[in-house]
Coordinates of C-alpha atoms in Angstrom, one line a residue:
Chain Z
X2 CA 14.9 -12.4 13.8
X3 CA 11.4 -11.0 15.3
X4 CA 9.7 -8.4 13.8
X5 CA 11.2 -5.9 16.2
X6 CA 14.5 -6.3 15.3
X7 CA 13.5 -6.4 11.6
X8 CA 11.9 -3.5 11.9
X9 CA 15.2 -2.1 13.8
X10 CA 17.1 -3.5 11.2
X11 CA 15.0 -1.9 8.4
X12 CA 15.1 1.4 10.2
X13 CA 19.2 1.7 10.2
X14 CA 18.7 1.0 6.3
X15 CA 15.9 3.4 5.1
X16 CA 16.2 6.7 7.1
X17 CA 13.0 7.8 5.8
X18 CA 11.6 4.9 7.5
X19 CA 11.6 4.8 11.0
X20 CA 8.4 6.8 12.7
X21 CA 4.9 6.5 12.1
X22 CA 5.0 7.5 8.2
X23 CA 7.7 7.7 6.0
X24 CA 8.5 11.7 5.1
X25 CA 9.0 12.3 1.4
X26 CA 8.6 15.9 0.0
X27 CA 5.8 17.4 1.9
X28 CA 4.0 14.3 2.6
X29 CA 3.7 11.5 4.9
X30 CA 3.3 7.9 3.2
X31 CA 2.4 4.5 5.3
X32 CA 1.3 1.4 4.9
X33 CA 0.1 -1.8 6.5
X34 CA -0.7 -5.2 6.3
X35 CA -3.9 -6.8 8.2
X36 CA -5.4 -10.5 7.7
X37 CA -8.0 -12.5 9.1
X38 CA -5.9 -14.7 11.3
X39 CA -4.2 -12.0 13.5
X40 CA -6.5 -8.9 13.0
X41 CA -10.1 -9.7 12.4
X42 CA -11.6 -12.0 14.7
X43 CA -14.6 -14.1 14.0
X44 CA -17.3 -11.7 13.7
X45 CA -15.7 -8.8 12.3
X46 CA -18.0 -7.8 9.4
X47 CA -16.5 -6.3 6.4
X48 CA -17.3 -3.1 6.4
X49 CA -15.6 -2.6 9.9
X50 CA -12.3 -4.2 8.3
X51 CA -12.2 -1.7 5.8
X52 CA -13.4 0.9 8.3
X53 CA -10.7 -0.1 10.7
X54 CA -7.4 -1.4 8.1
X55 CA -7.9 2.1 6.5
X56 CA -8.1 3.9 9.3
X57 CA -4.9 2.1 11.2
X58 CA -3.1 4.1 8.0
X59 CA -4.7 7.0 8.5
X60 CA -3.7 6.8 11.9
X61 CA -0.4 7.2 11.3
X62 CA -0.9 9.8 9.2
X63 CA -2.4 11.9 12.1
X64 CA 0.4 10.6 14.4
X65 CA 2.6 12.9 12.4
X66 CA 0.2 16.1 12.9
X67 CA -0.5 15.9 9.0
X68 CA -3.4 16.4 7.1
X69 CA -4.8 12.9 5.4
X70 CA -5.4 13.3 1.9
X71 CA -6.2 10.2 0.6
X72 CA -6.1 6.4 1.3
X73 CA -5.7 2.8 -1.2
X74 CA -6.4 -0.5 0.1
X75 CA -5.7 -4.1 -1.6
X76 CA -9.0 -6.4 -0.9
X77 CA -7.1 -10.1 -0.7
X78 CA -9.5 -12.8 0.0
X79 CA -10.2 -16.6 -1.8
X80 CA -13.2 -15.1 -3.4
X81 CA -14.5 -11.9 -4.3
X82 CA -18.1 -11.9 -2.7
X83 CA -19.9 -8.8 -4.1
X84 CA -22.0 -8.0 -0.8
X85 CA -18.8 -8.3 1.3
X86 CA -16.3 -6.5 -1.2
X87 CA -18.8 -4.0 -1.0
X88 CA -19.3 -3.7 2.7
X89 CA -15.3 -3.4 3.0
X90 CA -15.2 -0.6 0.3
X91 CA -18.4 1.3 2.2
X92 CA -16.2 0.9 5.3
X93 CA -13.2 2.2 3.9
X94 CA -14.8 5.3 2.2
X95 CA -16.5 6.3 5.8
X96 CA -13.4 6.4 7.7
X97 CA -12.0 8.6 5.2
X98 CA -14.9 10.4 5.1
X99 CA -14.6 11.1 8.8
X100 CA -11.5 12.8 9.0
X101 CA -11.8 14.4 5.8
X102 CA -9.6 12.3 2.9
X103 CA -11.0 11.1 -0.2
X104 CA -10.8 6.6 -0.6
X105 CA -9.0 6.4 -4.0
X106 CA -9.6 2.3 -4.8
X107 CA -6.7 -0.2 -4.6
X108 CA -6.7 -3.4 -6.3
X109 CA -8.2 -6.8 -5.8
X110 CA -5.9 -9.7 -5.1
X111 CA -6.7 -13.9 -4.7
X112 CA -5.0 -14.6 -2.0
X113 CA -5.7 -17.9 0.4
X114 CA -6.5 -16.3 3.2
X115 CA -8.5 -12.7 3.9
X116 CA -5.9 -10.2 3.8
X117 CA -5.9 -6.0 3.4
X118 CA -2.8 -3.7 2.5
X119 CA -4.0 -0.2 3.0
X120 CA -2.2 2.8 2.6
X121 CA -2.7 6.6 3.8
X122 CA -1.1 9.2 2.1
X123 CA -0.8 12.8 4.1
X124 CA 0.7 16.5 3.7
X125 CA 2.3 18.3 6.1
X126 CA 5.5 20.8 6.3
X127 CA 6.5 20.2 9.6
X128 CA 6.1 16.8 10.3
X129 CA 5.8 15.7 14.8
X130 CA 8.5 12.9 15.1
X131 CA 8.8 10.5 17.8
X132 CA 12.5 11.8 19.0
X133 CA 11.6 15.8 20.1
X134 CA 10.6 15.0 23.5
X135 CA 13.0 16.3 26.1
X136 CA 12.8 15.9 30.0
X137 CA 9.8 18.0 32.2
X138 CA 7.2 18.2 29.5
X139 CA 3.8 16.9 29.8
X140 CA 2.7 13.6 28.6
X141 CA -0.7 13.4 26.9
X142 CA -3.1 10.8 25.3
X143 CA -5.8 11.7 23.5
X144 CA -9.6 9.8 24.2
X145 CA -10.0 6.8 26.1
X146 CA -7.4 3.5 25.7
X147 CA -8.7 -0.3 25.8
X148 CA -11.3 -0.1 23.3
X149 CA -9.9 -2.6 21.0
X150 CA -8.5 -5.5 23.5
X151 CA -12.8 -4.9 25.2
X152 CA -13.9 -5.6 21.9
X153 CA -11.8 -8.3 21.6
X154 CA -13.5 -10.0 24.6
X155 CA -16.7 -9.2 23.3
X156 CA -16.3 -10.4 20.0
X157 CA -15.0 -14.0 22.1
X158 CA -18.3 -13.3 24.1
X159 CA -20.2 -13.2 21.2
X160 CA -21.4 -9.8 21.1
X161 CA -20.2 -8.8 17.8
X162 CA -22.2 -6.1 17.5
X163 CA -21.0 -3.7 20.3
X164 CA -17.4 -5.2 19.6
X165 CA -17.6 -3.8 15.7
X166 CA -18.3 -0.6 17.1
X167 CA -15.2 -0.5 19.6
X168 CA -13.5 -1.9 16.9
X169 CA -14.5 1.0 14.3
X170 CA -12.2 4.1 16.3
X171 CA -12.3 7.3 14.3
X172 CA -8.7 8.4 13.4
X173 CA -7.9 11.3 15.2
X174 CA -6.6 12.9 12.2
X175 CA -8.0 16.3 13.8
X176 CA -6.4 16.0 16.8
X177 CA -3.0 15.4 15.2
X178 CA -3.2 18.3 12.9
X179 CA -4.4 20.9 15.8
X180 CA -1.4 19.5 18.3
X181 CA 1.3 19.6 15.6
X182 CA 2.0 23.4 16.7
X183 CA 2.7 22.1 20.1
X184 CA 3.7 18.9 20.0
X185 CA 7.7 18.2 20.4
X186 CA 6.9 14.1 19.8
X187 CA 4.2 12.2 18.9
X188 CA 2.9 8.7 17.3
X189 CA 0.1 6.5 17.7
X190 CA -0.7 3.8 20.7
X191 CA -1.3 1.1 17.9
X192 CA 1.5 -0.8 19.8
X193 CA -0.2 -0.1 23.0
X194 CA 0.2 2.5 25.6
X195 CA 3.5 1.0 27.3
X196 CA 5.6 -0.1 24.4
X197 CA 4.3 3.3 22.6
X198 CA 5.8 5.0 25.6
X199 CA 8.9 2.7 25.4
X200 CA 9.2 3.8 21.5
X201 CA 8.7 7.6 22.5
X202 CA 10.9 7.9 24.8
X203 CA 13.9 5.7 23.0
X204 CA 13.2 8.0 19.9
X205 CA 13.7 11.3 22.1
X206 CA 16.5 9.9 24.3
X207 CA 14.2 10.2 27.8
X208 CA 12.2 8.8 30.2
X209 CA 8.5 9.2 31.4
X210 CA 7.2 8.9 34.9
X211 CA 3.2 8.0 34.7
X212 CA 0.5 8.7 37.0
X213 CA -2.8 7.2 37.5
X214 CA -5.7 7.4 36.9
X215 CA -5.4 6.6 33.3
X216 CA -8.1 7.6 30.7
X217 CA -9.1 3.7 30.5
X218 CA -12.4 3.3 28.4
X219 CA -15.7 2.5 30.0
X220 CA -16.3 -0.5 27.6
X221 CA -12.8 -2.0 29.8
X222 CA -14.3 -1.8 32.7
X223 CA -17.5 -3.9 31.2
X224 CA -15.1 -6.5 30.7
X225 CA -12.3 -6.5 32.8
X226 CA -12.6 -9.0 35.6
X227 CA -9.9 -7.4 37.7
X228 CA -8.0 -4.7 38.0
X229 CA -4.8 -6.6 36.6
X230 CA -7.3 -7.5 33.4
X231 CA -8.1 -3.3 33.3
X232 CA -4.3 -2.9 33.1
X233 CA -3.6 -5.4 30.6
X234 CA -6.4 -4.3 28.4
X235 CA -6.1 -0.8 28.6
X236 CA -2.1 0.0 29.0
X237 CA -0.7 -3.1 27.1
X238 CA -2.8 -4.8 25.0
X239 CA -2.6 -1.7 22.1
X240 CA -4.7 -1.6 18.8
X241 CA -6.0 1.5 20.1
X242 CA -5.1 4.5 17.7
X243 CA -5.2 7.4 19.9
X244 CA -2.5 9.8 19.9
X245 CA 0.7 9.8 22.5
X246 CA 2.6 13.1 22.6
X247 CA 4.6 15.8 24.8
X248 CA 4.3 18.9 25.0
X249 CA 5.8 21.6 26.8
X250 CA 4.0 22.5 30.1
X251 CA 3.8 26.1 29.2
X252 CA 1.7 25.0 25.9
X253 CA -0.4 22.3 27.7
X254 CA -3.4 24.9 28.4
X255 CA -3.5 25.9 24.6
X256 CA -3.1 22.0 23.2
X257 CA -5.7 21.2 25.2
X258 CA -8.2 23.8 23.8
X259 CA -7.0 23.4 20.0
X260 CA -8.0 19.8 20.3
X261 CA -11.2 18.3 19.4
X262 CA -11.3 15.5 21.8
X263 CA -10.6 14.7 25.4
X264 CA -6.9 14.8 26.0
X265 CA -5.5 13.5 28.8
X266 CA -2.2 14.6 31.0
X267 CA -0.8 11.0 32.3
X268 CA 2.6 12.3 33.3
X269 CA 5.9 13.5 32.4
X270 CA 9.2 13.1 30.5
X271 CA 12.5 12.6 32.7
X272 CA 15.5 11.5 32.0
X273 CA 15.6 8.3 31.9
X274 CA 13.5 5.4 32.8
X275 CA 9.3 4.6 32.1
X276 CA 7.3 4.0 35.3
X277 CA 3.7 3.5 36.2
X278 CA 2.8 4.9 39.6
X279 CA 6.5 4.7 40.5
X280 CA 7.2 0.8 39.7
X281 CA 8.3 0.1 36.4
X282 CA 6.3 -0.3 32.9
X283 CA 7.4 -3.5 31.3
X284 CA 8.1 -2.7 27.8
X285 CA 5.7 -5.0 26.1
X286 CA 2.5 -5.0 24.0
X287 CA 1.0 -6.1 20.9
X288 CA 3.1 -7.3 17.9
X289 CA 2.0 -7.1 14.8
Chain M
X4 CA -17.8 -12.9 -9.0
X5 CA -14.8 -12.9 -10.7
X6 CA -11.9 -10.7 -10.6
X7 CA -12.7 -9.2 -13.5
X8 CA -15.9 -8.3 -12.4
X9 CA -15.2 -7.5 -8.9
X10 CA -12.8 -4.4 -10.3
X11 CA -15.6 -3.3 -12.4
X12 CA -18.1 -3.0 -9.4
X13 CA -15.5 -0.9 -7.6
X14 CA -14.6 1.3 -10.5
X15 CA -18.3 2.1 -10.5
X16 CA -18.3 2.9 -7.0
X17 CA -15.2 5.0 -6.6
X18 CA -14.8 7.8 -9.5
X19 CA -11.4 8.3 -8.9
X20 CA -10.0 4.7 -9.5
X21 CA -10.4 2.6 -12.6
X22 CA -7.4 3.9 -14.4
X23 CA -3.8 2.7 -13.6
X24 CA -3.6 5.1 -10.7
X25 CA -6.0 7.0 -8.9
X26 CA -5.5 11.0 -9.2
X27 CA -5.9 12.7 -5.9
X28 CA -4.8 16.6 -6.0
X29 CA -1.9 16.7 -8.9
X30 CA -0.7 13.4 -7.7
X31 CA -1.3 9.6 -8.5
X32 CA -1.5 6.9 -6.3
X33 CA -1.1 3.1 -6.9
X34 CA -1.1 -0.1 -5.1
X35 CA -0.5 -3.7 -5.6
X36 CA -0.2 -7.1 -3.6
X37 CA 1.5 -10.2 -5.7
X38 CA 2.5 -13.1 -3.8
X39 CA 4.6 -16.5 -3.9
X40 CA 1.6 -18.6 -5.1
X41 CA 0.6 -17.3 -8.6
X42 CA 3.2 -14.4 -8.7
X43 CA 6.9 -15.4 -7.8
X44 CA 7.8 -18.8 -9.3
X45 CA 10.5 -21.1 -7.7
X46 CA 13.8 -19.2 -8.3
X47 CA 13.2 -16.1 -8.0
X48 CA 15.0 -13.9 -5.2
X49 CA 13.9 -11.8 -2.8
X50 CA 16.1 -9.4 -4.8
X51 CA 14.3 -9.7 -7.9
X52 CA 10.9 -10.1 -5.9
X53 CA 11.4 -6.3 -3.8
X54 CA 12.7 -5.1 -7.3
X55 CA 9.7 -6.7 -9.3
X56 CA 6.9 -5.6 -6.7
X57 CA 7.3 -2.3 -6.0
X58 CA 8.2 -2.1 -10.3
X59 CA 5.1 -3.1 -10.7
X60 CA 3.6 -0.1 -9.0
X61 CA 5.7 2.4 -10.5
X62 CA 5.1 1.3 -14.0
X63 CA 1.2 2.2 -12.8
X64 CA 2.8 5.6 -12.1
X65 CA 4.6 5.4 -15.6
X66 CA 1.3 4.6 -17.0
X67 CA -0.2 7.7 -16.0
X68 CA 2.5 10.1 -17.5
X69 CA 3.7 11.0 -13.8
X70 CA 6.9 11.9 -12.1
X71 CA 7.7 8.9 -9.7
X72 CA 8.3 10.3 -6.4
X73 CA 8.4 7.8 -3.8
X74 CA 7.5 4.0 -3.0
X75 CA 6.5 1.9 0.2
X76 CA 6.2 -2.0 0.4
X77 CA 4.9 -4.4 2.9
X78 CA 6.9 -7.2 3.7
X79 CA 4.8 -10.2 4.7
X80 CA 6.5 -13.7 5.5
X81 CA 6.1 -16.7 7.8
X82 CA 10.0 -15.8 9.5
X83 CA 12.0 -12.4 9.0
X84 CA 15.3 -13.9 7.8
X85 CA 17.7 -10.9 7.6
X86 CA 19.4 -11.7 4.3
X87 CA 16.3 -12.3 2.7
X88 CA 14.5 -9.0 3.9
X89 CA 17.4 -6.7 3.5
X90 CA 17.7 -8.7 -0.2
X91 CA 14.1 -7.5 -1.1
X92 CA 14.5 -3.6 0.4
X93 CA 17.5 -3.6 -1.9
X94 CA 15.2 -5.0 -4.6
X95 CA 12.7 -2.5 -3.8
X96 CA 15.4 0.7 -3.4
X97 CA 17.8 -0.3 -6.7
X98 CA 14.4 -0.3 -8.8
X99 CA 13.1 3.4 -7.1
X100 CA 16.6 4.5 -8.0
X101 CA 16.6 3.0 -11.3
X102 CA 13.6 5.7 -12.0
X103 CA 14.6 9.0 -10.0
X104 CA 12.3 7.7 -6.8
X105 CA 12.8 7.6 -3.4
X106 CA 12.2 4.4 -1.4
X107 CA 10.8 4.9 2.0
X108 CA 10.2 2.0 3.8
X109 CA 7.0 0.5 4.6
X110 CA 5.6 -2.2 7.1
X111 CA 6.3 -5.8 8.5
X112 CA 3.4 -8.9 8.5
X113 CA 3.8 -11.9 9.9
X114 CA 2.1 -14.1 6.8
X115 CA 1.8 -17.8 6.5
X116 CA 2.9 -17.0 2.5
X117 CA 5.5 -14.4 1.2
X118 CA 2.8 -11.4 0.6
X119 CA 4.0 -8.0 -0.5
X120 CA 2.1 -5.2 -0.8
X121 CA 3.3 -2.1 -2.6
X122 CA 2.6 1.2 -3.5
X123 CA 4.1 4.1 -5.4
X124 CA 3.1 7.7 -5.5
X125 CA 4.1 10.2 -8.3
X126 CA 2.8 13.2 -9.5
X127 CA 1.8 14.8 -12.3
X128 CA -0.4 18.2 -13.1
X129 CA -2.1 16.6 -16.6
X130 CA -2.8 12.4 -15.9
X131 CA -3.0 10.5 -19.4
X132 CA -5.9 8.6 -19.1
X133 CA -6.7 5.4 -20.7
X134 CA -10.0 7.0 -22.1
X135 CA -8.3 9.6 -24.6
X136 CA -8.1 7.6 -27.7
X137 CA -9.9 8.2 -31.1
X138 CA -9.9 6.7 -34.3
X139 CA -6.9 7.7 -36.6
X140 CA -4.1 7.3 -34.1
X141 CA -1.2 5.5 -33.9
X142 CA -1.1 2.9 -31.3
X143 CA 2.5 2.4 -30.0
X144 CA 4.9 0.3 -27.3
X145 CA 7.6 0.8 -25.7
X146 CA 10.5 -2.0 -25.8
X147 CA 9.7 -5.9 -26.0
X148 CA 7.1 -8.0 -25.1
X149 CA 7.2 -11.0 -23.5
X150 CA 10.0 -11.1 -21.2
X151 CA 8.1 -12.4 -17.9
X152 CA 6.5 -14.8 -20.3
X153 CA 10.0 -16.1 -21.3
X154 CA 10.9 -15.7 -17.7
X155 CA 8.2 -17.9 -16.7
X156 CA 9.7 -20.8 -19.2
X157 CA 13.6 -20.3 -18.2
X158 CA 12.3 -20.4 -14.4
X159 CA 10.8 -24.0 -15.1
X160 CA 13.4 -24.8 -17.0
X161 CA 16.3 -24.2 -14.1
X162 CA 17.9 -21.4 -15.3
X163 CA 16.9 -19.2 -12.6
X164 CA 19.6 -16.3 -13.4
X165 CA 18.7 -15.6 -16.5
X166 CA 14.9 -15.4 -15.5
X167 CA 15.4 -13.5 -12.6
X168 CA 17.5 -10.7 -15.0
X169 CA 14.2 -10.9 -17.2
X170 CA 12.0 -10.2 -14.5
X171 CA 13.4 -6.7 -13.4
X172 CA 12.0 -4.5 -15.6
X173 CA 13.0 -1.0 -15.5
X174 CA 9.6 0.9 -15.3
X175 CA 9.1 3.1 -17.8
X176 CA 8.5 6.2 -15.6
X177 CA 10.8 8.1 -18.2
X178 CA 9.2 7.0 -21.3
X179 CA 6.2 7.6 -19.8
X180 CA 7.0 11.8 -18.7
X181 CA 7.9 12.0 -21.8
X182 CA 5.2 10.8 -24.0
X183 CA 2.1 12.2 -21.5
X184 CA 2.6 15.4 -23.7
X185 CA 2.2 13.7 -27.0
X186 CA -0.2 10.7 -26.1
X187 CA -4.0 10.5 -25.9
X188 CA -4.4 7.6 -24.2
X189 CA -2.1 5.3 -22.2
X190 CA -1.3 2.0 -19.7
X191 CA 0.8 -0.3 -18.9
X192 CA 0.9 -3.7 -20.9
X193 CA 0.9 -5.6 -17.4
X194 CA -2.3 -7.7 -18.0
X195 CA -0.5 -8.2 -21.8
X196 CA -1.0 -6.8 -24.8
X197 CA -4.4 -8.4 -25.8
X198 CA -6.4 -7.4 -22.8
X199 CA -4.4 -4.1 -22.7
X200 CA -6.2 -2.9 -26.0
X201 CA -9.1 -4.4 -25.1
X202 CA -9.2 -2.0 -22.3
X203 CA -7.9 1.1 -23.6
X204 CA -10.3 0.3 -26.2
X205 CA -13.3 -0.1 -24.5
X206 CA -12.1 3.4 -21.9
X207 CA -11.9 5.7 -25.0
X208 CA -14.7 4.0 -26.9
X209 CA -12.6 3.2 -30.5
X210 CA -10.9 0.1 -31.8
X211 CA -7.9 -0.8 -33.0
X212 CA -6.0 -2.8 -35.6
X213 CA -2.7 -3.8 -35.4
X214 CA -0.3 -5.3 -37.5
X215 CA 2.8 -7.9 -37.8
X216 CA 5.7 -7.6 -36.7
X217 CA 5.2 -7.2 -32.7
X218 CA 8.1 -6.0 -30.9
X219 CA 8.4 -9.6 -29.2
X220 CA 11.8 -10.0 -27.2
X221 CA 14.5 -12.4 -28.2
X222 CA 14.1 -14.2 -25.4
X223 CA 10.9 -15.5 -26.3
X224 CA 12.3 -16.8 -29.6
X225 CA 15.3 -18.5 -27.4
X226 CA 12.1 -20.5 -25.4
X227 CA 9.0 -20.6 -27.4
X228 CA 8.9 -24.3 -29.7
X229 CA 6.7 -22.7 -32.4
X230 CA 4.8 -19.4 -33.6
X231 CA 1.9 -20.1 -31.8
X232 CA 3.9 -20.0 -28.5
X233 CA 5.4 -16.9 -29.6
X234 CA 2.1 -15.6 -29.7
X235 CA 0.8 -16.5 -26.3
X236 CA 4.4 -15.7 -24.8
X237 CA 4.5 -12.0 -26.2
X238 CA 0.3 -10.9 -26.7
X239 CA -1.1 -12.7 -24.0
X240 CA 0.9 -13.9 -21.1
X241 CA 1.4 -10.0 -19.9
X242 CA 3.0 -8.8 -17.1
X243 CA 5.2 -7.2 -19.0
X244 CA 5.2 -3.4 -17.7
X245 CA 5.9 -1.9 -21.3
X246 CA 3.6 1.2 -22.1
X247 CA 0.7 1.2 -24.3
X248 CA -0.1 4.1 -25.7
X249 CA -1.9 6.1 -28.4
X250 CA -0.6 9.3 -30.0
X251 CA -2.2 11.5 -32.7
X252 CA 0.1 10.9 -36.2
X253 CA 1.1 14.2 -36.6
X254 CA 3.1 13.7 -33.4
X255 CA 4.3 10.5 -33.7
X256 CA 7.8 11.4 -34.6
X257 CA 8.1 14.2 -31.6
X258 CA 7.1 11.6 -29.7
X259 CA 9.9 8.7 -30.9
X260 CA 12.3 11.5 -30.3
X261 CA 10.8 12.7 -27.1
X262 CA 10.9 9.0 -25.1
X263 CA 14.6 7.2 -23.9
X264 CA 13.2 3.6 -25.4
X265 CA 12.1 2.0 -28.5
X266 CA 8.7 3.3 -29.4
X267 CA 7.5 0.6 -31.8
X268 CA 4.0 1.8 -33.8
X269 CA 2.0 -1.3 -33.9
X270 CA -1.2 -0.3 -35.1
X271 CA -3.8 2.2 -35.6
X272 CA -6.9 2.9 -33.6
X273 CA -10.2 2.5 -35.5
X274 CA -13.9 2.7 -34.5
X275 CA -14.4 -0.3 -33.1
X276 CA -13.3 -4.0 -32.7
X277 CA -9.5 -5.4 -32.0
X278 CA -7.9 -7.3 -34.7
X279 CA -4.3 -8.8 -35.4
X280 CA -3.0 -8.9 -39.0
X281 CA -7.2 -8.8 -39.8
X282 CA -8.2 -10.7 -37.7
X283 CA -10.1 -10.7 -33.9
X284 CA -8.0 -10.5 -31.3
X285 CA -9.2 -12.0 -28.1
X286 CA -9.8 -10.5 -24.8
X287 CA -7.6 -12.8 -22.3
X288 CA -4.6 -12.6 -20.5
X289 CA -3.2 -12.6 -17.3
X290 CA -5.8 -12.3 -14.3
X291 CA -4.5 -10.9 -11.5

């Protein structure tokens, strides 16, 4: 079984489950698993791990349009170096910082190979699900997509420094809380733009028709050999953390000044069916 | 830097951990990674594993005094077989229902070992520290001690059923509501007795002598060859997820009445040192 259909199967078992965070009382709980192997490549320092494992939780917190309280993470690595334990804390603590939750600790675990749980705990009454998107409402990401797969090249090009930075993305907590009120679906591109779209649009029972151009990040074009490279990088590859969401055309004018960053209109829900520029969007991207 | 250490360097760096849980805004908030390696010997089932891991974290709840609301895990393995991942989420959902919680899902890793990470949230409006304890007290536990030592033992032994029964623990998340009123100081017994009064100890800034006869459980009588095993099996091995607590002895018998479990008084707290029938108790036990 892939992790898909686990995560399918996992899904029909724990109806909590199922979106970005679990819903429990008020709150929105998630959590995530990130190692060396698959998630920090060589020359990802410390304190960006904990910057960036934290704020993949808190995330999904804000893909919810809630409010992040606080956030835990589990350091697992062979040994426990102080300068680089450290590092990973001070990382963690300034992502929370930056979209206002407090970093609460964890616990320390020997484990074989560099591994971080993290988990982001939220609050919010009326939490934006994936499934309330219905036909002829506009489609919206917020920022730029592409940052992590360019940093990914640069960290292979060895230039870690400007790849740290792509890598450290600021949660866009903010955003999420000021679209809730006009949001009818929303969840995070950590899966990348085309299989987030995929997700949306299964969860709400519709399609989406997409337009160019998309809001592809500058740092994509640095690398991107071609435009097929762009598209890879910046629709598929994922890792990004932005924000997907609908919301009705009538409220688009109002989202757009309530939120605190650059969103961007890239198209529309229909019935049925996700295109790019009228051909269709594969569904595929990153699997964690 | 050992473990040891490593968790002292972060409890100086982030006021809000240190303690079983960290409190956050009238609620706590635990988490915890154990994996195959050093923490679920040959024999034991996923069942038992989803069941023991995510008990683990809501004994930290337990410890605190709170209300256990809700629990996440992630799932981290080399292959997602179906019967043993929906084996663990039943694990992981009998053991929340076994204590009045709710459990909500979590994430997927792809992980060269079996990994989990898990994390329980409760809440509570007055946390019981570990640093409320002064001389004059009795000290107390709930149940027996030594049933994951005994565990240990049967698992090498082959009889797998009976050690997996002995590792799923019930967390003491009612015993625990119902002694935060009457205790000063409390935490769970999961690095063992020894080291648990060690640290309580050195939290509140007392001592504490206690005396013969421990509650050990049968089960380390039915495995350990002589009294010195006994010892180690029941004092010292730990992860054992009983409460240790102190409560002032005016309330002592409010308290035996108060909590669903045997509250066994073991000793008394004093100004300083730990001793056992007189004499010093050491400071080891299980490292995490």
């Amino acid at each position: 079984m892939d992790e898909r259909a686990a995560l399918g199967l996992l899904g029909e078992r724990l109806p909590a489950a199922g979106d970005d965070c679990a819903v429990v009382d008020g709150q929105v709980l998630t959590t995530d698993m990130l190692h060396e192997t698959t998630d920090f490549p060589d020359g990802t320092t410390r304190y960006t791990a904990g910057w960036r494992a934290v704020g993949a939780s808190l995330s999904d917190v804000a893909a919810m349009g809630a409010d992040a309280t606080a956030a835990v993470a589990v350091y697992g690595a062979p040994a426990f170096e102080e300068s680089a334990l450290l590092a990973f804390v001070d990382g963690a603590s300034d992502v929370c910082d930056a979209v206002g939750a407090e970093y609460v600790g964890g616990d320390l675990d020997g484990h074989a190979e560099f591994t971080t749980a993290t988990t982001a705990l939220g609050r919010t009454d009326d939490p934006v699900r994936r499934s309330g998107a219905s036909p002829g409402e506009a489609v919206c990401v917020t920022g730029t997509l592409g940052r992590s797969g360019a940093a990914l090249e640069l960290f292979e090009a060895g230039e870690t420094e400007r790849a740290n930075e792509l890598f450290r993305f600021e949660p866009r907590v903010r955003a999420g809380t000021a679209l809730a009120p006009y949001a009818t679906a929303m969840m995070d591109s950590s899966d990348g733009l085309a299989r987030s779209l995929h997700q949306l649009c299964e969860a709400s029972g519709c399609g989406v028709t997409v337009e160019s151009p998309l809001p592809i990040d500058g740092a994509v074009d640095s690398v991107a050999a071609d435009d097929q490279e762009r598209l890879e990088l910046g629709v598929f590859f994922g890792e990004d953390f932005e924000l997907v969401c609908t919301v009705p055309e009538a409220k688009l004018s109002a989202a757009r000044e309530a939120v605190p960053c650059p969103l961007a209109r890239i198209g529309t829900t229909t019935a049925g069916g996700v295109t790019l520029d009228g051909e269709s969007l594969p569904d595929r991207g990153y699997s964690h």
